[in-house]
Structures are given as C-alpha cells and as structure tokens.
Amino acid sequence: MAIIQRARSSSGSCLRVSLALLILSCGYHFAGWATPLRAQASQDTFILDFALHAPGYEDSADVGRHAAFSIVLGKLMERALAESGSKACKLTTGARFPDLRLIFSAIGTPDSAPFRACLDRVWNIVVRNTFERTAFEEIAEKTSEQFKPNLMKSGDLTRPDLKFTRLRIVGFAALTALYNGDPILEPLLQIDAQLRMAAQNFDGFVRWLDAQRGSADLGYVPLLPSTSQQLEAWHTKTAKPSTRPNLPRTNTRLAEIRLQAPAMHGKTTALVLCNSLQVDRCERQFGRAFCVKPINRHVEADSVARAFELGCLPIGVLGLSGWIAIETKDDADLDWFVAELAAGRMASPEIESPAIYNVLLVKSVQ
C-alpha cells in the first residue's frame, strides 16, 4: 500500500548479447550515462525490433492484454526457434511496448546467410505457427513469476551492495503508486497480474494473434541505417515502429510518496521524472550532470561546501522510459538535492533546463 502526498509547487513554497540480456531482464534501455544505448550489429549479434499492431491506449484492459500476449508471443518465438533444430542461431526477446525487441545471435557476421535464415525462420513462426495451449499456459505462468514485484516486507534492502537492486525495486513501487488508475501505466506496471490472467485466456491469445497476422503493421524494424539496407537487400518484411503512448507526466513540481517498506528501514529515495518528449536525451543530460561526479552542497552553518554522490538508476517499464530513481548515503543530502532541483536551482551546463525535471521524494515507512 502506498500513500501519495502532493505538496505545493516550488513556485509557491548497458552491445553484446550479455549486455543486451541484462537490458531485457532489468528493463534498462541504455548502457551507462556517458552515451545512449544504441542497437547495433556486432560480430555475432543482430538487434532489431518487431512491430505489432498497437492496442487502444484508452482501454486499460486492451493495453494489459496486448502487453501480456506480446511478451508470451516472444517467448513462444524463442522456444519454437530452439525446437526447430536450427543450431546456427538463437533468439532472445524482450518487451519494447507496444512492440518487441529481438536479439539474434548466430555464427558469422550480421550480413551473412545464418542471420537471413534466422529472420526468415522467425517470420514464419510468427505468421504461420500453431501454438499449443499447454505451452502457452506454461510460459505465461512462468513469465509472470519473473515479473513478480518485491514487496519489501522483510530483509534488509539498505545494504551498500544492494544499491541498484534497491533503486530498481523502490523505483517500480513508486511508479506503481504514482500511476495508480492510469489506463496505460497501471496495467504495464502490474504485468505479473496481466500475465496470470493471460495464462487463463488461450482463446483470447489466439484471437489476438489472428488479428495481428491480419494487420499490415507486422514487420521487422531496423534500428540502424546499415540494418535497413541489409534487410532491404534481403527483401525482408520491414515495418515502421508502432506509435508509442503519450505517457502522463506529473505537473506537480514536488510531491511525496510513502511506501510501506519495512525492508528499507526508513531510508529515503527519490524519483525523477523527465517532463520532456525527448526522454532519452533528458535522462542522459541528468546522468551527466549529477550521477557521474560529486555534487557540492553549501552548508550555511559551516560556510563551507561539502560534496556528496548521487546514486542513480534509470527505471524502464517494458521498454518505456523517462524515470530515474536516485539516492544518497545521507538522506539529508537527498532532501536538499530534491528541494534544489524542484526549485529550479540545480543548473548545470549538461542540462538544457532544470524545469524539464519533476521530482518526488519516496519515503519508506515500517
């Protein structure tokens, strides 16, 4: 259970397969703050998206079904390719809502025959395969467990070695509280529940897949010009990426979320929201400005400036981005930073304007 307390506005008071797998499993969408993660071809990997027909974003149930069915479809694609007897390539999938992210690994370079065979084989799986009910239900149930949230009821999440785990767990919990009732983000943040419901709805999946196959929107989405040229040379079916949803960004410059999280032992974190259409750029700028170097804080009583470091982790929701969980060793430093950022006083050459950031304190209670 979470309680959101909105305060007054400040005006009034990580590319190889190993890295790619980490990105897919954790929801991150870039490697490090210095440069954005760009999908690219390496000696033995080929990364691109697979466009699907998007759901109706005004319909929360449709959004949840599409997210769950697309994730299960990806896992069914992986299994079908592995069971096809092909030893030359392997597929790993992840959500990039409303589409899929595909990572192929194969013997040879990305412009060689094994990769073309991989693409052709996966395409045939998507548009022609008949999937079994038992396999669908098994995958949906298993995948739902992988997305099950940590409720922070026991243990000690404040250990120094758990910093990034802590930020990820608290970041998701804060987003779940903040977007409760939102027709897009609520079902995506509760994807474990959506997958459990999907496991009982194989007939619905069949209808959804039939509709996808009947759509003109299906196709591979190249992420680099060189990839596009290669797919065109192979006469591989390509498509434009699906229109992504316009996500709500809180207009409140300072707010507080309280989470019932005994495992946090009272530790405070914060959630930064990019109030910008260019969220990737917004996140990079914040990281370069505040997350890779010490921050100086002037202490009036001592008339000196002392430095502290900000721990940062971008939070992705099935490939959607624009949120950063942050913390400091001393909660007092975090309180100061949040107040300064909310007031627009944390200017930096690395960011265009502090006004593009909203920030919320996340307080944990026993």
Coordinates of N, CA and C in Angstrom, one line a residue, residues 12-133:
G12 N 5.4 28.2 -5.3 CA 4.6 28.6 -4.1 C 5.3 28.1 -2.8
S13 N 6.1 27.6 -2.6 CA 6.9 27.3 -1.3 C 8.2 26.5 -1.7
C14 N 23.1 -0.3 -20.7 CA 24.4 -1.1 -20.7 C 24.6 -2.0 -22.0
L15 N 27.5 -3.3 -27.0 CA 26.3 -4.1 -27.0 C 26.6 -5.5 -27.6
R16 N 26.8 -6.3 -26.5 CA 26.9 -7.6 -26.9 C 25.7 -8.4 -26.2
V17 N 25.6 -9.7 -26.5 CA 24.4 -10.4 -26.0 C 24.4 -10.3 -24.5
S18 N 25.5 -10.4 -23.8 CA 25.5 -10.4 -22.4 C 24.9 -9.1 -21.8
L19 N 25.3 -8.0 -22.4 CA 24.7 -6.7 -22.0 C 23.2 -6.6 -22.4
A20 N 22.9 -7.1 -23.6 CA 21.6 -7.0 -24.1 C 20.6 -7.8 -23.2
L21 N 21.1 -9.0 -22.7 CA 20.3 -9.8 -21.8 C 20.0 -9.0 -20.5
L22 N 21.0 -8.3 -20.0 CA 20.8 -7.5 -18.8 C 19.8 -6.5 -19.0
I23 N 19.8 -5.8 -20.2 CA 18.9 -4.8 -20.5 C 17.5 -5.3 -20.5
L24 N 17.3 -6.5 -21.2 CA 16.0 -7.1 -21.3 C 15.4 -7.5 -20.0
S25 N 16.3 -8.1 -19.2 CA 15.8 -8.7 -17.9 C 15.5 -7.6 -16.9
C26 N 16.3 -6.5 -16.9 CA 16.1 -5.4 -15.9 C 15.3 -4.3 -16.3
G27 N 15.0 -4.2 -17.6 CA 14.2 -3.1 -18.1 C 15.0 -1.8 -18.4
Y28 N 16.3 -1.9 -18.3 CA 17.1 -0.7 -18.7 C 17.1 -0.5 -20.2
H29 N 17.3 0.7 -20.6 CA 17.3 0.9 -22.0 C 18.6 1.6 -22.5
F30 N 19.6 1.8 -21.6 CA 20.8 2.3 -22.1 C 21.9 1.8 -21.2
A31 N 23.2 1.8 -21.8 CA 24.3 1.3 -21.0 C 25.2 2.5 -20.5
G32 N 25.0 2.9 -19.3 CA 25.8 3.9 -18.7 C 25.3 5.3 -19.1
W33 N 25.8 6.3 -18.4 CA 25.3 7.7 -18.6 C 26.1 8.4 -19.7
A34 N 27.3 8.0 -20.0 CA 28.1 8.7 -20.9 C 27.5 8.7 -22.4
T35 N 27.0 7.6 -22.8 CA 26.5 7.5 -24.2 C 25.2 6.7 -24.1
P36 N 24.2 7.0 -25.0 CA 23.0 6.2 -25.1 C 23.2 4.9 -25.6
L37 N 22.4 3.9 -25.2 CA 22.4 2.6 -25.7 C 21.8 2.6 -27.1
R38 N 22.6 2.2 -28.1 CA 22.1 2.2 -29.5 C 22.1 0.7 -30.0
A39 N 21.0 0.3 -30.5 CA 21.0 -1.1 -31.1 C 22.0 -1.1 -32.2
Q40 N 22.8 -2.1 -32.3 CA 23.8 -2.1 -33.3 C 24.2 -3.6 -33.6
A41 N 24.8 -3.8 -34.8 CA 25.2 -5.1 -35.2 C 26.7 -5.3 -34.7
S42 N 27.0 -6.4 -34.1 CA 28.4 -6.7 -33.8 C 28.7 -8.0 -34.5
Q43 N 29.8 -8.6 -34.2 CA 30.3 -9.7 -35.0 C 29.3 -10.9 -35.0
D44 N 28.6 -11.1 -33.9 CA 27.8 -12.2 -33.8 C 26.4 -11.9 -33.3
T45 N 25.9 -10.7 -33.3 CA 24.6 -10.4 -32.8 C 23.9 -9.4 -33.8
F46 N 22.6 -9.5 -33.8 CA 21.8 -8.7 -34.7 C 20.6 -8.2 -33.9
I47 N 20.4 -6.9 -33.6 CA 19.4 -6.4 -32.8 C 18.4 -5.6 -33.5
L48 N 17.2 -5.9 -33.4 CA 16.2 -5.0 -34.1 C 14.8 -5.2 -33.4
D49 N 13.9 -4.4 -33.7 CA 12.5 -4.5 -33.1 C 11.6 -5.3 -34.1
F50 N 10.5 -5.7 -33.5 CA 9.4 -6.4 -34.3 C 8.1 -5.6 -34.0
A51 N 7.6 -5.0 -35.1 CA 6.4 -4.1 -34.9 C 5.2 -5.0 -34.8
L52 N 4.3 -4.6 -33.9 CA 3.0 -5.2 -33.8 C 1.9 -4.2 -33.9
H53 N 0.7 -4.6 -34.1 CA -0.4 -3.7 -34.1 C -0.7 -3.2 -32.7
A54 N -0.7 -2.0 -32.5 CA -0.8 -1.4 -31.1 C -2.2 -1.5 -30.6
P55 N -2.4 -1.6 -29.3 CA -3.7 -1.7 -28.7 C -4.3 -0.3 -28.6
G56 N -5.6 -0.3 -28.2 CA -6.2 1.0 -28.0 C -5.8 1.6 -26.6
Y57 N -5.0 2.7 -26.6 CA -4.4 3.2 -25.4 C -5.4 3.7 -24.4
E58 N -6.7 4.0 -24.9 CA -7.7 4.5 -24.0 C -8.3 3.3 -23.2
D59 N -8.0 2.1 -23.6 CA -8.7 0.9 -23.0 C -7.6 0.2 -22.1
S60 N -7.7 0.3 -20.8 CA -6.7 -0.3 -19.9 C -6.7 -1.8 -20.1
A61 N -7.8 -2.5 -20.3 CA -7.8 -3.9 -20.4 C -7.1 -4.3 -21.7
D62 N -7.3 -3.6 -22.8 CA -6.7 -3.9 -24.1 C -5.2 -3.7 -23.9
V63 N -4.7 -2.7 -23.2 CA -3.3 -2.4 -23.0 C -2.7 -3.6 -22.3
G64 N -3.3 -4.0 -21.2 CA -2.8 -5.1 -20.4 C -2.8 -6.4 -21.2
R65 N -3.8 -6.7 -21.9 CA -3.8 -8.0 -22.7 C -2.7 -7.9 -23.8
H66 N -2.6 -6.8 -24.5 CA -1.6 -6.7 -25.5 C -0.2 -6.9 -24.9
A67 N 0.1 -6.2 -23.8 CA 1.4 -6.4 -23.2 C 1.7 -7.8 -22.8
A68 N 0.7 -8.5 -22.2 CA 1.0 -9.9 -21.8 C 1.1 -10.8 -23.0
F69 N 0.2 -10.7 -23.9 CA 0.2 -11.6 -25.1 C 1.5 -11.4 -25.9
S70 N 1.9 -10.1 -26.0 CA 3.2 -9.9 -26.8 C 4.4 -10.5 -26.1
I71 N 4.4 -10.4 -24.8 CA 5.6 -11.0 -24.1 C 5.6 -12.5 -24.2
V72 N 4.4 -13.1 -24.1 CA 4.3 -14.6 -24.3 C 4.6 -15.0 -25.7
L73 N 4.1 -14.2 -26.7 CA 4.5 -14.5 -28.1 C 6.0 -14.5 -28.3
G74 N 6.7 -13.5 -27.7 CA 8.1 -13.5 -27.8 C 8.8 -14.8 -27.2
K75 N 8.3 -15.2 -26.1 CA 8.8 -16.5 -25.5 C 8.5 -17.7 -26.4
L76 N 7.3 -17.7 -27.0 CA 6.9 -18.8 -27.9 C 7.8 -18.8 -29.1
M77 N 8.2 -17.6 -29.6 CA 9.1 -17.5 -30.7 C 10.4 -18.1 -30.4
E78 N 10.9 -17.7 -29.2 CA 12.2 -18.3 -28.7 C 12.2 -19.8 -28.7
R79 N 11.1 -20.4 -28.1 CA 11.0 -21.8 -28.0 C 10.9 -22.5 -29.3
A80 N 10.0 -21.9 -30.2 CA 9.8 -22.6 -31.5 C 11.1 -22.6 -32.3
L81 N 11.9 -21.5 -32.2 CA 13.1 -21.4 -33.0 C 14.1 -22.5 -32.4
A82 N 14.2 -22.6 -31.1 CA 15.1 -23.5 -30.5 C 14.7 -25.0 -30.8
E83 N 13.4 -25.2 -30.9 CA 12.9 -26.6 -31.2 C 12.9 -26.9 -32.7
S84 N 13.2 -25.9 -33.5 CA 13.2 -26.1 -35.0 C 14.4 -26.9 -35.5
G85 N 15.4 -27.1 -34.6 CA 16.6 -27.9 -35.0 C 17.7 -27.0 -35.5
S86 N 17.4 -25.7 -35.5 CA 18.4 -24.7 -36.0 C 19.5 -24.5 -34.9
K87 N 20.7 -24.9 -35.2 CA 21.8 -24.7 -34.3 C 22.6 -23.4 -34.7
A88 N 22.3 -22.8 -35.8 CA 23.1 -21.7 -36.3 C 22.7 -20.4 -35.6
C89 N 21.5 -20.3 -35.0 CA 21.1 -19.0 -34.4 C 20.2 -19.2 -33.2
K90 N 20.2 -18.2 -32.4 CA 19.4 -18.2 -31.1 C 18.7 -16.9 -31.0
L91 N 17.6 -16.9 -30.4 CA 16.8 -15.7 -30.3 C 16.5 -15.4 -28.8
T92 N 16.6 -14.1 -28.4 CA 16.2 -13.6 -27.1 C 15.2 -12.4 -27.4
T93 N 14.1 -12.4 -26.7 CA 13.1 -11.4 -26.9 C 12.9 -10.6 -25.6
G94 N 12.4 -9.4 -25.8 CA 12.0 -8.6 -24.6 C 11.0 -7.6 -25.1
A95 N 10.3 -7.0 -24.1 CA 9.2 -6.0 -24.5 C 9.8 -4.7 -24.8
R96 N 9.3 -4.1 -25.8 CA 9.5 -2.6 -26.1 C 8.1 -2.1 -26.5
F97 N 7.3 -2.1 -25.5 CA 5.9 -1.8 -25.7 C 5.6 -0.6 -26.6
P98 N 4.7 -0.8 -27.6 CA 3.8 -2.0 -27.8 C 4.5 -3.1 -28.7
D99 N 5.7 -2.9 -29.1 CA 6.4 -3.8 -30.0 C 7.3 -4.8 -29.2
L100 N 8.1 -5.6 -29.9 CA 9.1 -6.5 -29.3 C 10.5 -6.1 -29.6
R101 N 11.4 -6.3 -28.8 CA 12.9 -6.2 -29.1 C 13.4 -7.6 -29.3
L102 N 14.1 -7.8 -30.4 CA 14.6 -9.1 -30.8 C 16.2 -9.1 -30.8
I103 N 16.8 -10.0 -30.2 CA 18.3 -10.1 -30.3 C 18.6 -11.5 -30.8
F104 N 19.2 -11.5 -32.0 CA 19.6 -12.7 -32.7 C 21.1 -12.9 -32.4
S105 N 21.5 -14.1 -32.2 CA 22.9 -14.4 -32.2 C 23.1 -15.6 -33.1
A106 N 24.1 -15.5 -33.9 CA 24.4 -16.6 -34.9 C 25.8 -16.6 -35.3
I107 N 26.2 -17.7 -35.9 CA 27.6 -17.9 -36.4 C 27.8 -17.0 -37.6
G108 N 28.8 -16.3 -37.7 CA 29.1 -15.4 -38.8 C 28.7 -14.0 -38.5
T109 N 28.9 -13.1 -39.5 CA 28.6 -11.7 -39.4 C 27.1 -11.4 -39.7
P110 N 26.6 -10.3 -39.2 CA 25.2 -10.0 -39.4 C 24.7 -9.9 -40.9
D111 N 25.6 -9.8 -41.8 CA 25.2 -9.7 -43.2 C 25.4 -11.1 -43.9
S112 N 25.5 -12.1 -43.1 CA 25.7 -13.5 -43.6 C 24.5 -14.3 -43.7
A113 N 24.5 -15.4 -44.4 CA 23.4 -16.3 -44.6 C 22.7 -16.8 -43.3
P114 N 23.4 -17.1 -42.2 CA 22.8 -17.6 -41.0 C 21.8 -16.6 -40.4
F115 N 22.1 -15.3 -40.5 CA 21.2 -14.3 -40.0 C 20.0 -14.1 -40.8
R116 N 20.2 -14.2 -42.1 CA 19.0 -14.2 -43.0 C 18.1 -15.3 -42.7
A117 N 18.7 -16.5 -42.5 CA 17.9 -17.7 -42.2 C 17.2 -17.6 -40.9
C118 N 17.8 -16.9 -39.9 CA 17.1 -16.7 -38.6 C 15.9 -15.8 -38.8
L119 N 16.1 -14.7 -39.6 CA 15.0 -13.8 -39.8 C 13.8 -14.5 -40.5
D120 N 14.1 -15.2 -41.5 CA 13.1 -15.9 -42.3 C 12.4 -17.0 -41.4
R121 N 13.1 -17.7 -40.6 CA 12.5 -18.7 -39.7 C 11.6 -18.1 -38.7
V122 N 12.1 -17.0 -38.1 CA 11.2 -16.3 -37.1 C 10.0 -15.7 -37.7
W123 N 10.1 -15.2 -38.8 CA 8.9 -14.6 -39.5 C 7.9 -15.7 -39.8
N124 N 8.3 -16.8 -40.2 CA 7.4 -17.9 -40.5 C 6.7 -18.4 -39.2
I125 N 7.5 -18.4 -38.1 CA 6.9 -18.8 -36.8 C 5.8 -17.8 -36.4
V126 N 6.0 -16.5 -36.6 CA 5.0 -15.5 -36.2 C 3.8 -15.6 -37.0
V127 N 3.9 -15.8 -38.3 CA 2.8 -15.7 -39.2 C 2.1 -17.0 -39.5
R128 N 2.8 -18.1 -39.2 CA 2.2 -19.4 -39.6 C 2.1 -20.5 -38.5
N129 N 2.9 -20.4 -37.5 CA 2.9 -21.4 -36.4 C 1.6 -21.5 -35.7
T130 N 1.3 -22.8 -35.3 CA 0.2 -23.0 -34.4 C 0.7 -23.3 -33.1
F131 N 0.4 -22.6 -32.1 CA 0.9 -22.7 -30.8 C 0.0 -23.6 -29.9
E132 N 0.5 -24.4 -29.0 CA -0.3 -25.3 -28.2 C -0.7 -24.6 -26.9
R133 N -1.9 -24.9 -26.5 CA -2.4 -24.3 -25.2 C -1.5 -24.6 -24.0

